[in-house]
Amino acid sequence: MTESSTIKERIAKLRKERLRSFIKSLIFIAIISTLCGVGFISLGMKNVFFFLFLALLPSITSILWDRKPGRFASKTVAAFNITGMFPFLVAISSSGSADSIALNTLADAKTWVLVYGFAIFGWSVILLVPKITLIFLEIRSKYLINKMESFQQELLDEWGEDIKK
């Protein structure tokens, strides 16, 4: 009875730690977003801030969701997400009126297909690459086993059954 209660206590403690970590990440993202928002709005570029915030939603979600050490999933999604945003960031930053270009970019559906498409591609890399690697390794190991068995058969043919002993 005491062993199961200690396991229940450990699970409850682990859940509390995860919740605290999630809340800390959420507060950190809220503070950074607020500071960036105030900065962009004070410069008269509220549409640029809205574009950046909406375009980075997949990255923000992956940062909040990924709890594994190293957070490689969130880093991968963020890298693909920023790659999808890059052409639009260049267009916005190189224009004379960044806010109006950002507004046009916000209204264009192709923008969101590209930005979120890259983020989806990042998630697919995270989810599919391990499975593809596993299939490749399985095929390779079967090939090596067949090669060793054929070599073993050649040895048996050459040296006879006495070599098994």
Tab-separated table of C-alpha atoms in Angstrom:
chain	number	residue	atom	x	y	z
A	1	MET	CA	0.000	0.000	0.000
A	2	THR	CA	2.805	2.414	0.811
A	3	GLU	CA	4.646	1.617	-2.418
A	4	SER	CA	1.657	2.566	-4.571
A	5	SER	CA	1.119	5.745	-2.591
A	6	THR	CA	4.740	6.751	-3.133
A	7	ILE	CA	4.360	6.128	-6.864
A	8	LYS	CA	1.213	8.245	-6.849
A	9	GLU	CA	3.084	10.954	-4.978
A	10	ARG	CA	5.944	10.835	-7.479
A	11	ILE	CA	3.519	11.109	-10.386
A	12	ALA	CA	1.761	14.043	-8.722
A	13	LYS	CA	5.116	15.720	-8.053
A	14	LEU	CA	6.215	15.175	-11.667
A	15	ARG	CA	2.954	16.671	-12.950
A	16	LYS	CA	3.399	19.708	-10.708
A	17	GLU	CA	6.965	20.190	-11.968
A	18	ARG	CA	5.827	19.955	-15.582
A	19	LEU	CA	3.024	22.426	-14.928
A	20	ARG	CA	5.471	24.850	-13.281
A	21	SER	CA	7.843	24.504	-16.225
A	22	PHE	CA	4.993	25.100	-18.684
A	23	ILE	CA	3.842	28.177	-16.768
A	24	LYS	CA	7.406	29.531	-16.615
A	25	SER	CA	7.770	29.098	-20.380
A	26	LEU	CA	4.388	30.712	-20.958
A	27	ILE	CA	5.285	33.696	-18.774
A	28	PHE	CA	8.662	34.055	-20.515
A	29	ILE	CA	7.020	34.039	-23.957
A	30	ALA	CA	4.364	36.515	-22.769
A	31	ILE	CA	7.026	38.906	-21.435
A	32	ILE	CA	9.118	38.711	-24.619
A	33	SER	CA	6.018	39.162	-26.797
A	34	THR	CA	4.892	42.135	-24.746
A	35	LEU	CA	8.296	43.805	-24.914
A	36	CYS	CA	8.546	43.246	-28.660
A	37	GLY	CA	4.971	44.417	-29.143
A	38	VAL	CA	5.570	47.612	-27.202
A	39	GLY	CA	8.775	48.218	-29.149
A	40	PHE	CA	7.219	47.686	-32.568
A	41	ILE	CA	4.044	49.613	-31.746
A	42	SER	CA	6.038	52.536	-30.344
A	43	LEU	CA	7.931	52.625	-33.652
A	44	GLY	CA	4.621	52.681	-35.534
A	45	MET	CA	4.979	49.163	-36.912
A	46	LYS	CA	2.094	47.309	-35.312
A	47	ASN	CA	1.414	45.288	-38.482
A	48	VAL	CA	5.026	44.072	-38.486
A	49	PHE	CA	4.565	42.877	-34.898
A	50	PHE	CA	1.290	41.121	-35.770
A	51	PHE	CA	2.949	39.415	-38.736
A	52	LEU	CA	5.889	38.251	-36.616
A	53	PHE	CA	3.648	37.031	-33.812
A	54	LEU	CA	1.251	35.141	-36.092
A	55	ALA	CA	4.079	33.714	-38.179
A	56	LEU	CA	5.946	32.492	-35.090
A	57	LEU	CA	2.922	30.736	-33.550
A	58	PRO	CA	4.152	27.263	-34.598
A	59	SER	CA	7.510	27.973	-32.956
A	60	ILE	CA	5.864	29.288	-29.799
A	61	THR	CA	3.598	26.245	-29.655
A	62	SER	CA	6.525	23.872	-30.094
A	63	ILE	CA	8.502	25.639	-27.354
A	64	LEU	CA	5.577	25.231	-24.960
A	65	TRP	CA	4.916	21.621	-26.007
A	66	ASP	CA	8.486	20.268	-26.140
A	67	ARG	CA	9.598	19.188	-22.663
A	68	LYS	CA	12.476	16.878	-23.615
A	69	PRO	CA	16.054	17.781	-22.658
A	70	GLY	CA	17.718	19.758	-25.416
A	71	ARG	CA	14.356	20.696	-26.939
A	72	PHE	CA	15.462	19.555	-30.376
A	73	ALA	CA	11.890	19.353	-31.658
A	74	SER	CA	11.210	23.010	-30.904
A	75	LYS	CA	14.572	24.022	-32.362
A	76	THR	CA	13.814	22.143	-35.571
A	77	VAL	CA	10.321	23.601	-35.917
A	78	ALA	CA	11.613	27.103	-35.164
A	79	ALA	CA	14.356	26.756	-37.781
A	80	PHE	CA	11.906	25.642	-40.472
A	81	ASN	CA	9.376	28.271	-39.369
A	82	ILE	CA	11.902	31.109	-39.587
A	83	THR	CA	13.060	29.783	-42.958
A	84	GLY	CA	9.481	30.070	-44.217
A	85	MET	CA	9.215	33.605	-42.833
A	86	PHE	CA	12.540	34.779	-44.238
A	87	PRO	CA	11.430	35.970	-47.712
A	88	PHE	CA	8.654	38.028	-46.168
A	89	LEU	CA	10.951	39.472	-43.503
A	90	VAL	CA	13.376	40.547	-46.221
A	91	ALA	CA	10.547	42.172	-48.209
A	92	ILE	CA	9.229	43.956	-45.123
A	93	SER	CA	12.618	45.176	-43.906
A	94	SER	CA	13.840	46.321	-47.325
A	95	SER	CA	10.754	48.361	-48.112
A	96	GLY	CA	10.337	52.030	-47.396
A	97	SER	CA	7.097	51.558	-45.483
A	98	ALA	CA	7.439	48.358	-43.489
A	99	ASP	CA	4.027	48.636	-41.875
A	100	SER	CA	2.080	48.816	-45.152
A	101	ILE	CA	4.062	45.937	-46.679
A	102	ALA	CA	3.436	43.920	-43.498
A	103	LEU	CA	-0.289	44.647	-43.791
A	104	ASN	CA	-0.288	43.395	-47.400
A	105	THR	CA	1.688	40.349	-46.292
A	106	LEU	CA	-0.799	39.666	-43.492
A	107	ALA	CA	-3.678	39.728	-45.968
A	108	ASP	CA	-2.055	37.391	-48.493
A	109	ALA	CA	-3.053	33.724	-48.140
A	110	LYS	CA	0.107	32.551	-49.926
A	111	THR	CA	2.134	33.958	-47.046
A	112	TRP	CA	0.444	31.741	-44.508
A	113	VAL	CA	0.574	28.674	-46.712
A	114	LEU	CA	4.334	29.124	-47.045
A	115	VAL	CA	5.056	30.045	-43.417
A	116	TYR	CA	2.877	27.350	-41.849
A	117	GLY	CA	3.828	24.871	-44.573
A	118	PHE	CA	7.471	25.165	-43.562
A	119	ALA	CA	6.507	24.660	-39.914
A	120	ILE	CA	4.501	21.563	-40.859
A	121	PHE	CA	7.502	20.315	-42.787
A	122	GLY	CA	9.591	20.791	-39.627
A	123	TRP	CA	7.117	18.689	-37.648
A	124	SER	CA	7.127	16.036	-40.346
A	125	VAL	CA	10.922	15.883	-40.154
A	126	ILE	CA	10.672	15.324	-36.405
A	127	LEU	CA	7.992	12.660	-36.721
A	128	LEU	CA	9.071	10.845	-39.888
A	129	VAL	CA	12.879	10.834	-39.882
A	130	PRO	CA	13.177	8.447	-36.905
A	131	LYS	CA	10.735	6.033	-38.559
A	132	ILE	CA	12.528	6.213	-41.904
A	133	THR	CA	15.864	5.683	-40.144
A	134	LEU	CA	14.463	2.654	-38.329
A	135	ILE	CA	13.251	1.141	-41.621
A	136	PHE	CA	16.633	1.790	-43.239
A	137	LEU	CA	18.514	0.194	-40.334
A	138	GLU	CA	16.182	-2.795	-40.360
A	139	ILE	CA	16.738	-3.348	-44.088
A	140	ARG	CA	20.490	-2.951	-43.643
A	141	SER	CA	20.618	-5.426	-40.760
A	142	LYS	CA	18.618	-7.994	-42.760
A	143	TYR	CA	21.041	-7.554	-45.644
A	144	LEU	CA	24.037	-8.089	-43.338
A	145	ILE	CA	22.420	-11.174	-41.796
A	146	ASN	CA	21.795	-12.652	-45.253
A	147	LYS	CA	25.376	-11.852	-46.266
A	148	MET	CA	26.769	-13.541	-43.141
A	149	GLU	CA	24.528	-16.583	-43.619
A	150	SER	CA	25.684	-16.971	-47.221
A	151	PHE	CA	29.311	-16.664	-46.078
A	152	GLN	CA	28.621	-19.267	-43.391
A	153	GLN	CA	27.115	-21.570	-46.017
A	154	GLU	CA	30.185	-21.122	-48.217
A	155	LEU	CA	32.396	-22.100	-45.268
A	156	LEU	CA	30.240	-25.156	-44.607
A	157	ASP	CA	30.440	-26.177	-48.263
A	158	GLU	CA	34.207	-25.746	-48.302
A	159	TRP	CA	35.125	-27.216	-44.886
A	160	GLY	CA	32.215	-29.585	-44.265
A	161	GLU	CA	29.850	-30.072	-41.331
A	162	ASP	CA	32.716	-30.702	-38.886
A	163	ILE	CA	33.374	-26.958	-38.688
A	164	LYS	CA	30.100	-26.426	-36.763
A	165	LYS	CA	31.477	-28.313	-33.766
